[in-house]
PDB file of C-alpha atoms and ligand atoms in Angstrom:
ATOM      1  CA  UNK N  27     329.409 -36.826  87.159  1.00  0.00           C
ATOM      2  CA  UNK N  28     331.317 -37.966  84.145  1.00  0.00           C
ATOM      3  CA  UNK N  29     331.206 -41.552  82.778  1.00  0.00           C
ATOM      4  CA  UNK N  30     334.833 -42.716  83.011  1.00  0.00           C
ATOM      5  CA  UNK N  31     336.448 -44.953  80.396  1.00  0.00           C
ATOM      6  CA  UNK N  32     339.905 -46.434  80.848  1.00  0.00           C
ATOM      7  CA  UNK N  33     341.541 -48.217  77.931  1.00  0.00           C
ATOM      8  CA  UNK N  34     344.531 -50.536  78.265  1.00  0.00           C
ATOM      9  CA  UNK N  35     346.193 -51.042  74.894  1.00  0.00           C
ATOM     10  CA  UNK N  36     349.488 -51.445  73.067  1.00  0.00           C
ATOM     11  CA  UNK N  37     348.299 -48.866  70.504  1.00  0.00           C
ATOM     12  CA  UNK N  38     347.271 -45.758  72.450  1.00  0.00           C
ATOM     13  CA  UNK N  39     347.289 -43.610  69.288  1.00  0.00           C
ATOM     14  CA  UNK N  40     344.089 -45.401  68.171  1.00  0.00           C
ATOM     15  CA  UNK N  41     342.123 -43.401  70.809  1.00  0.00           C
ATOM     16  CA  UNK N  42     339.891 -41.453  70.894  1.00  0.00           C
ATOM     17  CA  UNK N  43     339.965 -41.945  67.092  1.00  0.00           C
ATOM     18  CA  UNK N  44     336.390 -41.881  65.779  1.00  0.00           C
ATOM     19  CA  UNK N  45     335.090 -41.100  69.278  1.00  0.00           C
ATOM     20  CA  UNK N  46     336.678 -37.653  68.987  1.00  0.00           C
ATOM     21  CA  UNK N  47     334.089 -36.784  66.299  1.00  0.00           C
ATOM     22  CA  UNK N  48     330.381 -35.956  66.201  1.00  0.00           C
ATOM     23  CA  UNK N  49     328.158 -36.795  69.206  1.00  0.00           C
ATOM     24  CA  UNK N  50     330.807 -38.707  71.168  1.00  0.00           C
ATOM     25  CA  UNK N  51     333.451 -36.055  70.447  1.00  0.00           C
ATOM     26  CA  UNK N  52     331.242 -33.248  71.659  1.00  0.00           C
ATOM     27  CA  UNK N  53     330.319 -35.249  74.759  1.00  0.00           C
ATOM     28  CA  UNK N  54     334.024 -35.857  75.438  1.00  0.00           C
ATOM     29  CA  UNK N  55     334.739 -32.134  75.126  1.00  0.00           C
ATOM     30  CA  UNK N  56     331.918 -31.122  77.437  1.00  0.00           C
ATOM     31  CA  UNK N  57     332.836 -33.724  80.056  1.00  0.00           C
ATOM     32  CA  UNK N  58     329.840 -36.073  79.731  1.00  0.00           C
ATOM     33  CA  UNK N  59     332.436 -38.824  79.555  1.00  0.00           C
ATOM     34  CA  UNK N  60     336.197 -38.938  80.037  1.00  0.00           C
ATOM     35  CA  UNK N  61     338.875 -41.138  78.554  1.00  0.00           C
ATOM     36  CA  UNK N  62     342.198 -42.278  79.958  1.00  0.00           C
ATOM     37  CA  UNK N  63     344.424 -44.422  77.763  1.00  0.00           C
ATOM     38  CA  UNK N  64     347.176 -46.541  79.302  1.00  0.00           C
ATOM     39  CA  UNK N  65     349.966 -47.975  77.168  1.00  0.00           C
ATOM     40  CA  UNK N  66     350.550 -51.522  78.434  1.00  0.00           C
ATOM     41  CA  UNK N  67     354.059 -51.279  76.957  1.00  0.00           C
ATOM     42  CA  UNK N  68     354.912 -49.013  79.931  1.00  0.00           C
ATOM     43  CA  UNK N  69     354.540 -52.133  82.083  1.00  0.00           C
ATOM     44  CA  UNK N  70     356.684 -54.309  79.799  1.00  0.00           C
ATOM     45  CA  UNK N  71     359.671 -56.206  81.147  1.00  0.00           C
ATOM     46  CA  UNK N  72     363.370 -55.578  80.702  1.00  0.00           C
ATOM     47  CA  UNK N  73     365.270 -53.369  78.352  1.00  0.00           C
ATOM     48  CA  UNK N  74     362.913 -54.160  75.484  1.00  0.00           C
ATOM     49  CA  UNK N  75     359.736 -53.682  77.535  1.00  0.00           C
ATOM     50  CA  UNK N  76     358.538 -57.144  76.516  1.00  0.00           C
ATOM     51  CA  UNK N  77     354.786 -57.649  76.861  1.00  0.00           C
ATOM     52  CA  UNK N  78     354.298 -61.038  75.193  1.00  0.00           C
ATOM     53  CA  UNK N  79     355.772 -64.526  74.957  1.00  0.00           C
ATOM     54  CA  UNK N  80     355.268 -67.778  73.062  1.00  0.00           C
ATOM     55  CA  UNK N  81     352.242 -69.935  73.954  1.00  0.00           C
ATOM     56  CA  UNK N  82     352.584 -72.872  76.319  1.00  0.00           C
ATOM     57  CA  UNK N  83     351.535 -75.989  74.399  1.00  0.00           C
ATOM     58  CA  UNK N  84     352.941 -74.617  71.170  1.00  0.00           C
ATOM     59  CA  UNK N  85     351.224 -73.093  68.187  1.00  0.00           C
ATOM     60  CA  UNK N  86     351.475 -69.888  66.205  1.00  0.00           C
ATOM     61  CA  UNK N  87     351.670 -66.364  67.539  1.00  0.00           C
ATOM     62  CA  UNK N  88     352.365 -64.699  70.831  1.00  0.00           C
ATOM     63  CA  UNK N  89     350.365 -64.283  74.031  1.00  0.00           C
ATOM     64  CA  UNK N  90     350.225 -61.224  76.287  1.00  0.00           C
ATOM     65  CA  UNK N  91     351.868 -61.996  79.625  1.00  0.00           C
ATOM     66  CA  UNK N  92     349.639 -62.087  82.725  1.00  0.00           C
ATOM     67  CA  UNK N  93     352.128 -60.213  84.929  1.00  0.00           C
ATOM     68  CA  UNK N  94     352.367 -57.323  82.468  1.00  0.00           C
ATOM     69  CA  UNK N  95     348.614 -57.066  81.899  1.00  0.00           C
ATOM     70  CA  UNK N  96     347.964 -57.367  85.649  1.00  0.00           C
ATOM     71  CA  UNK N  97     350.345 -54.522  86.464  1.00  0.00           C
ATOM     72  CA  UNK N  98     348.671 -52.320  83.841  1.00  0.00           C
ATOM     73  CA  UNK N  99     345.215 -53.123  85.266  1.00  0.00           C
ATOM     74  CA  UNK N 100     346.482 -52.477  88.793  1.00  0.00           C
ATOM     75  CA  UNK N 101     347.407 -48.935  87.804  1.00  0.00           C
ATOM     76  CA  UNK N 102     343.768 -48.020  87.050  1.00  0.00           C
ATOM     77  CA  UNK N 103     341.491 -50.602  88.713  1.00  0.00           C
ATOM     78  CA  UNK N 104     338.634 -49.432  90.917  1.00  0.00           C
ATOM     79  CA  UNK N 105     334.941 -50.317  91.315  1.00  0.00           C
ATOM     80  CA  UNK N 106     334.182 -49.988  87.594  1.00  0.00           C
ATOM     81  CA  UNK N 107     333.456 -53.139  85.526  1.00  0.00           C
ATOM     82  CA  UNK N 108     336.626 -54.670  84.081  1.00  0.00           C
ATOM     83  CA  UNK N 109     336.070 -55.867  80.520  1.00  0.00           C
ATOM     84  CA  UNK N 110     338.335 -57.942  78.293  1.00  0.00           C
ATOM     85  CA  UNK N 111     337.483 -57.735  74.598  1.00  0.00           C
ATOM     86  CA  UNK N 112     337.812 -61.201  73.080  1.00  0.00           C
ATOM     87  CA  UNK N 113     336.058 -63.319  70.444  1.00  0.00           C
ATOM     88  CA  UNK N 114     335.647 -65.922  73.232  1.00  0.00           C
ATOM     89  CA  UNK N 115     333.472 -63.510  75.206  1.00  0.00           C
ATOM     90  CA  UNK N 116     329.736 -63.160  75.629  1.00  0.00           C
ATOM     91  CA  UNK N 117     328.270 -61.348  72.611  1.00  0.00           C
ATOM     92  CA  UNK N 118     327.736 -57.651  73.335  1.00  0.00           C
ATOM     93  CA  UNK N 119     324.029 -56.813  73.642  1.00  0.00           C
ATOM     94  CA  UNK N 120     322.044 -53.594  73.842  1.00  0.00           C
ATOM     95  CA  UNK N 121     320.932 -54.738  77.313  1.00  0.00           C
ATOM     96  CA  UNK N 122     324.539 -54.858  78.561  1.00  0.00           C
ATOM     97  CA  UNK N 123     325.280 -51.546  76.811  1.00  0.00           C
ATOM     98  CA  UNK N 124     322.370 -49.943  78.667  1.00  0.00           C
ATOM     99  CA  UNK N 125     323.550 -51.356  82.025  1.00  0.00           C
ATOM    100  CA  UNK N 126     327.070 -50.063  81.427  1.00  0.00           C
ATOM    101  CA  UNK N 127     325.732 -46.612  80.509  1.00  0.00           C
ATOM    102  CA  UNK N 128     323.906 -46.499  83.857  1.00  0.00           C
ATOM    103  CA  UNK N 129     327.114 -47.293  85.782  1.00  0.00           C
ATOM    104  CA  UNK N 130     330.190 -45.194  86.628  1.00  0.00           C
ATOM    105  CA  UNK N 131     332.259 -46.227  83.576  1.00  0.00           C
ATOM    106  CA  UNK N 132     334.383 -49.187  82.486  1.00  0.00           C
ATOM    107  CA  UNK N 133     337.947 -50.417  82.193  1.00  0.00           C
ATOM    108  CA  UNK N 134     338.526 -52.005  78.780  1.00  0.00           C
ATOM    109  CA  UNK N 135     341.482 -54.280  78.077  1.00  0.00           C
ATOM    110  CA  UNK N 136     342.426 -54.677  74.406  1.00  0.00           C
ATOM    111  CA  UNK N 137     344.134 -57.915  73.416  1.00  0.00           C
ATOM    112  CA  UNK N 138     346.598 -58.310  70.563  1.00  0.00           C
ATOM    113  CA  UNK N 139     348.392 -61.234  68.891  1.00  0.00           C
ATOM    114  CA  UNK N 140     346.764 -64.533  69.973  1.00  0.00           C
ATOM    115  CA  UNK N 141     345.192 -62.921  73.021  1.00  0.00           C
ATOM    116  CA  UNK N 142     345.800 -62.573  76.766  1.00  0.00           C
ATOM    117  CA  UNK N 143     346.963 -65.229  79.253  1.00  0.00           C
ATOM    118  CA  UNK N 144     343.701 -66.600  80.712  1.00  0.00           C
ATOM    119  CA  UNK N 145     344.983 -66.500  84.307  1.00  0.00           C
ATOM    120  CA  UNK N 146     344.936 -62.720  84.575  1.00  0.00           C
ATOM    121  CA  UNK N 147     341.349 -62.645  83.274  1.00  0.00           C
ATOM    122  CA  UNK N 148     340.350 -65.131  86.000  1.00  0.00           C
ATOM    123  CA  UNK N 149     342.451 -63.546  88.745  1.00  0.00           C
ATOM    124  CA  UNK N 150     340.945 -60.119  88.108  1.00  0.00           C
ATOM    125  CA  UNK N 151     337.424 -61.495  87.774  1.00  0.00           C
ATOM    126  CA  UNK N 152     337.043 -59.749  84.411  1.00  0.00           C
ATOM    127  CA  UNK N 153     334.079 -59.970  82.092  1.00  0.00           C
ATOM    128  CA  UNK N 154     334.837 -61.252  78.563  1.00  0.00           C
ATOM    129  CA  UNK N 155     332.898 -59.554  75.763  1.00  0.00           C
ATOM    130  CA  UNK N 156     332.869 -60.220  72.004  1.00  0.00           C
ATOM    131  CA  UNK N 157     331.498 -57.818  69.388  1.00  0.00           C
ATOM    132  CA  UNK N 158     330.639 -60.610  66.944  1.00  0.00           C
ATOM    133  CA  UNK N 159     331.572 -63.933  65.429  1.00  0.00           C
ATOM    134  CA  UNK N 160     334.583 -62.822  63.415  1.00  0.00           C
ATOM    135  CA  UNK N 161     338.215 -62.239  64.358  1.00  0.00           C
ATOM    136  CA  UNK N 162     339.863 -58.813  64.341  1.00  0.00           C
ATOM    137  CA  UNK N 163     343.562 -58.166  64.813  1.00  0.00           C
ATOM    138  CA  UNK N 164     343.153 -56.383  68.140  1.00  0.00           C
ATOM    139  CA  UNK N 165     340.702 -55.342  70.835  1.00  0.00           C
ATOM    140  CA  UNK N 166     340.941 -51.628  70.021  1.00  0.00           C
ATOM    141  CA  UNK N 167     338.129 -51.518  67.434  1.00  0.00           C
ATOM    142  CA  UNK N 168     335.891 -53.656  69.677  1.00  0.00           C
ATOM    143  CA  UNK N 169     336.592 -51.233  72.570  1.00  0.00           C
ATOM    144  CA  UNK N 170     335.649 -48.286  70.323  1.00  0.00           C
ATOM    145  CA  UNK N 171     332.466 -50.085  69.251  1.00  0.00           C
ATOM    146  CA  UNK N 172     331.467 -50.775  72.858  1.00  0.00           C
ATOM    147  CA  UNK N 173     332.202 -47.188  73.923  1.00  0.00           C
ATOM    148  CA  UNK N 174     330.296 -45.713  70.984  1.00  0.00           C
ATOM    149  CA  UNK N 175     327.240 -47.788  71.890  1.00  0.00           C
ATOM    150  CA  UNK N 176     327.439 -46.676  75.544  1.00  0.00           C
ATOM    151  CA  UNK N 177     328.237 -42.995  75.008  1.00  0.00           C
ATOM    152  CA  UNK N 178     325.256 -42.272  72.777  1.00  0.00           C
ATOM    153  CA  UNK N 179     323.015 -43.410  75.656  1.00  0.00           C
ATOM    154  CA  UNK N 180     324.568 -41.090  78.255  1.00  0.00           C
ATOM    155  CA  UNK N 181     322.222 -38.299  79.380  1.00  0.00           C
ATOM    156  CA  UNK N 182     322.342 -35.305  77.034  1.00  0.00           C
ATOM    157  CA  UNK N 183     324.343 -36.957  74.244  1.00  0.00           C
ATOM    158  CA  UNK N 184     321.482 -37.634  71.825  1.00  0.00           C
ATOM    159  CA  UNK N 185     319.140 -34.862  70.752  1.00  0.00           C
ATOM    160  CA  UNK N 186     315.844 -36.454  71.694  1.00  0.00           C
ATOM    161  CA  UNK N 187     315.493 -38.336  74.932  1.00  0.00           C
ATOM    162  CA  UNK N 188     313.329 -40.888  73.129  1.00  0.00           C
ATOM    163  CA  UNK N 189     315.597 -41.577  70.225  1.00  0.00           C
ATOM    164  CA  UNK N 190     317.238 -44.353  72.243  1.00  0.00           C
ATOM    165  CA  UNK N 191     313.965 -45.984  73.220  1.00  0.00           C
ATOM    166  CA  UNK N 192     312.360 -46.979  69.919  1.00  0.00           C
ATOM    167  CA  UNK N 193     315.456 -48.340  68.232  1.00  0.00           C
ATOM    168  CA  UNK N 194     316.392 -51.789  67.050  1.00  0.00           C
ATOM    169  CA  UNK N 195     316.804 -54.301  69.910  1.00  0.00           C
ATOM    170  CA  UNK N 196     315.050 -52.083  72.449  1.00  0.00           C
ATOM    171  CA  UNK N 197     312.363 -54.752  72.747  1.00  0.00           C
ATOM    172  CA  UNK N 198     314.083 -57.541  70.777  1.00  0.00           C
ATOM    173  CA  UNK N 199     312.672 -56.171  67.497  1.00  0.00           C
ATOM    174  CA  UNK N 200     314.577 -54.581  64.628  1.00  0.00           C
ATOM    175  CA  UNK N 201     313.553 -51.033  63.911  1.00  0.00           C
ATOM    176  CA  UNK N 202     311.014 -50.003  61.241  1.00  0.00           C
ATOM    177  CA  UNK N 203     312.407 -48.393  58.036  1.00  0.00           C
ATOM    178  CA  UNK N 204     312.963 -44.619  57.781  1.00  0.00           C
ATOM    179  CA  UNK N 205     312.002 -42.131  55.059  1.00  0.00           C
ATOM    180  CA  UNK N 206     312.593 -38.398  54.477  1.00  0.00           C
ATOM    181  CA  UNK N 207     312.093 -35.869  51.657  1.00  0.00           C
ATOM    182  CA  UNK N 208     311.505 -35.944  48.741  1.00  0.00           C
ATOM    183  CA  UNK N 209     308.174 -37.774  49.112  1.00  0.00           C
ATOM    184  CA  UNK N 210     308.580 -39.130  45.575  1.00  0.00           C
ATOM    185  CA  UNK N 211     312.085 -40.120  44.545  1.00  0.00           C
ATOM    186  CA  UNK N 212     313.177 -42.056  41.485  1.00  0.00           C
ATOM    187  CA  UNK N 213     309.592 -43.162  40.929  1.00  0.00           C
ATOM    188  CA  UNK N 214     309.377 -44.461  44.509  1.00  0.00           C
ATOM    189  CA  UNK N 215     306.780 -43.013  46.873  1.00  0.00           C
ATOM    190  CA  UNK N 216     307.105 -42.910  50.632  1.00  0.00           C
ATOM    191  CA  UNK N 217     304.554 -45.273  52.285  1.00  0.00           C
ATOM    192  CA  UNK N 218     301.313 -43.287  52.226  1.00  0.00           C
ATOM    193  CA  UNK N 219     300.431 -43.728  55.899  1.00  0.00           C
ATOM    194  CA  UNK N 220     303.529 -41.725  56.889  1.00  0.00           C
ATOM    195  CA  UNK N 221     302.323 -38.647  54.991  1.00  0.00           C
ATOM    196  CA  UNK N 222     298.780 -38.499  56.413  1.00  0.00           C
ATOM    197  CA  UNK N 223     299.457 -37.329  59.956  1.00  0.00           C
ATOM    198  CA  UNK N 224     297.420 -40.073  61.671  1.00  0.00           C
ATOM    199  CA  UNK N 225     299.726 -40.849  64.578  1.00  0.00           C
ATOM    200  CA  UNK N 226     297.949 -43.992  65.737  1.00  0.00           C
ATOM    201  CA  UNK N 227     298.000 -45.390  62.198  1.00  0.00           C
ATOM    202  CA  UNK N 228     301.688 -44.499  61.858  1.00  0.00           C
ATOM    203  CA  UNK N 229     302.543 -46.217  65.137  1.00  0.00           C
ATOM    204  CA  UNK N 230     300.616 -49.336  64.081  1.00  0.00           C
ATOM    205  CA  UNK N 231     302.320 -49.390  60.648  1.00  0.00           C
ATOM    206  CA  UNK N 232     305.776 -49.008  62.223  1.00  0.00           C
ATOM    207  CA  UNK N 233     305.127 -51.793  64.691  1.00  0.00           C
ATOM    208  CA  UNK N 234     303.952 -54.110  61.900  1.00  0.00           C
ATOM    209  CA  UNK N 235     307.026 -53.260  59.783  1.00  0.00           C
ATOM    210  CA  UNK N 236     309.319 -53.896  62.753  1.00  0.00           C
ATOM    211  CA  UNK N 237     307.724 -57.288  63.369  1.00  0.00           C
ATOM    212  CA  UNK N 238     307.865 -58.260  59.670  1.00  0.00           C
ATOM    213  CA  UNK N 239     311.530 -57.217  59.323  1.00  0.00           C
ATOM    214  CA  UNK N 240     312.475 -59.139  62.458  1.00  0.00           C
ATOM    215  CA  UNK N 241     310.621 -62.249  61.305  1.00  0.00           C
ATOM    216  CA  UNK N 242     312.254 -62.150  57.842  1.00  0.00           C
ATOM    217  CA  UNK N 243     315.776 -61.061  58.731  1.00  0.00           C
ATOM    218  CA  UNK N 244     316.345 -62.330  62.255  1.00  0.00           C
ATOM    219  CA  UNK N 245     314.335 -65.438  63.057  1.00  0.00           C
ATOM    220  CA  UNK N 246     316.458 -65.778  66.214  1.00  0.00           C
ATOM    221  CA  UNK N 247     315.260 -62.412  67.557  1.00  0.00           C
ATOM    222  CA  UNK N 248     311.704 -63.084  66.400  1.00  0.00           C
ATOM    223  CA  UNK N 249     311.643 -66.318  68.415  1.00  0.00           C
ATOM    224  CA  UNK N 250     312.748 -64.344  71.494  1.00  0.00           C
ATOM    225  CA  UNK N 251     310.069 -61.731  70.833  1.00  0.00           C
ATOM    226  CA  UNK N 252     307.368 -64.392  70.692  1.00  0.00           C
ATOM    227  CA  UNK N 253     308.777 -66.219  73.743  1.00  0.00           C
ATOM    228  CA  UNK N 254     308.783 -63.107  75.961  1.00  0.00           C
ATOM    229  CA  UNK N 255     305.092 -62.678  75.291  1.00  0.00           C
ATOM    230  CA  UNK N 256     305.731 -59.163  73.984  1.00  0.00           C
ATOM    231  CA  UNK N 257     303.673 -60.043  70.922  1.00  0.00           C
ATOM    232  CA  UNK N 258     300.528 -60.599  72.999  1.00  0.00           C
ATOM    233  CA  UNK N 259     297.927 -57.846  72.547  1.00  0.00           C
TER     234      UNK N 259
HETATM  235  N1  SAH P 321     343.357 -66.266  68.796  1.00  0.00           N
HETATM  236  C1  SAH P 321     342.202 -65.554  69.220  1.00  0.00           C
HETATM  237  C2  SAH P 321     341.987 -64.278  68.402  1.00  0.00           C
HETATM  238  C3  SAH P 321     342.972 -63.202  68.740  1.00  0.00           C
HETATM  239  S1  SAH P 321     342.614 -61.734  67.901  1.00  0.00           S
HETATM  240  C4  SAH P 321     340.970 -66.436  69.066  1.00  0.00           C
HETATM  241  O1  SAH P 321     340.889 -67.182  68.090  1.00  0.00           O
HETATM  242  O2  SAH P 321     340.058 -66.343  69.900  1.00  0.00           O
HETATM  243  C5  SAH P 321     343.541 -60.559  68.831  1.00  0.00           C
HETATM  244  C6  SAH P 321     342.753 -59.719  69.790  1.00  0.00           C
HETATM  245  O3  SAH P 321     341.750 -59.023  69.066  1.00  0.00           O
HETATM  246  C7  SAH P 321     342.003 -60.462  70.868  1.00  0.00           C
HETATM  247  O4  SAH P 321     342.816 -60.675  72.000  1.00  0.00           O
HETATM  248  C8  SAH P 321     340.860 -59.535  71.193  1.00  0.00           C
HETATM  249  O5  SAH P 321     341.231 -58.551  72.134  1.00  0.00           O
HETATM  250  C9  SAH P 321     340.612 -58.830  69.875  1.00  0.00           C
HETATM  251  N2  SAH P 321     339.434 -59.322  69.136  1.00  0.00           N
HETATM  252  C10 SAH P 321     339.454 -59.941  67.928  1.00  0.00           C
HETATM  253  N3  SAH P 321     338.218 -60.242  67.507  1.00  0.00           N
HETATM  254  C11 SAH P 321     337.357 -59.798  68.460  1.00  0.00           C
HETATM  255  C12 SAH P 321     335.938 -59.831  68.600  1.00  0.00           C
HETATM  256  N4  SAH P 321     335.138 -60.362  67.677  1.00  0.00           N
HETATM  257  N5  SAH P 321     335.406 -59.266  69.701  1.00  0.00           N
HETATM  258  C13 SAH P 321     336.200 -58.726  70.665  1.00  0.00           C
HETATM  259  N6  SAH P 321     337.543 -58.680  70.578  1.00  0.00           N
HETATM  260  C14 SAH P 321     338.135 -59.216  69.502  1.00  0.00           C
END
């Protein structure tokens, strides 16, 4: 059965966009996942199909109306998780990505302007997700980011079943560095252990590199790694 994505947006032409290419594009063509895009403008009010209004309490910008967004959600809602992309949301994690990939799909609501009236988020019991601590102009790129992360984990999308297992974040560690041919490039040799075919030594070297990179680059993740006891022999 296909993993079903629904997108609610004011800019339907942004989809599938990059997800029509490469692994995700092939998976879309062969039915591993499916995509339905709903233009929230179709649920706009009056002759001008208005979707937004000025914020209560004053301030710059416009806010998407709860009645309009609710009607758009009502046209697609089912048992799938309902997700609002917003910088106020919980940061997206590989753990949540993996859970979503194991489910039936997701309904993703893309904000624009100053965002969406909070009441419709509460009324619908939606989950708020952020893709990072910076502000984009709309939820479309965040929705594409979330979908890309999920789709590559769907069965059959990646070449090797394992290639999703060893990666960064799979056990709160960053991944080890990668090397390919030529073995000597620009005066730089590939780490010797990788060329000697000793698989146990390679695994040990990769683990040590992953730990060192995490400790140097992401002390926050390293602290988690130590706290979970994963570092214990
Ligand atoms: N005024 C809002 C930002 C609105 S940005 C605030 O300060 O919180 C407009 C829309 O872009 C948002 O409704 C949301 O859907 C999307 N967006 C922007 N940055 C995002 C991020 N980091 N993660 C997820 N969605 C984001």
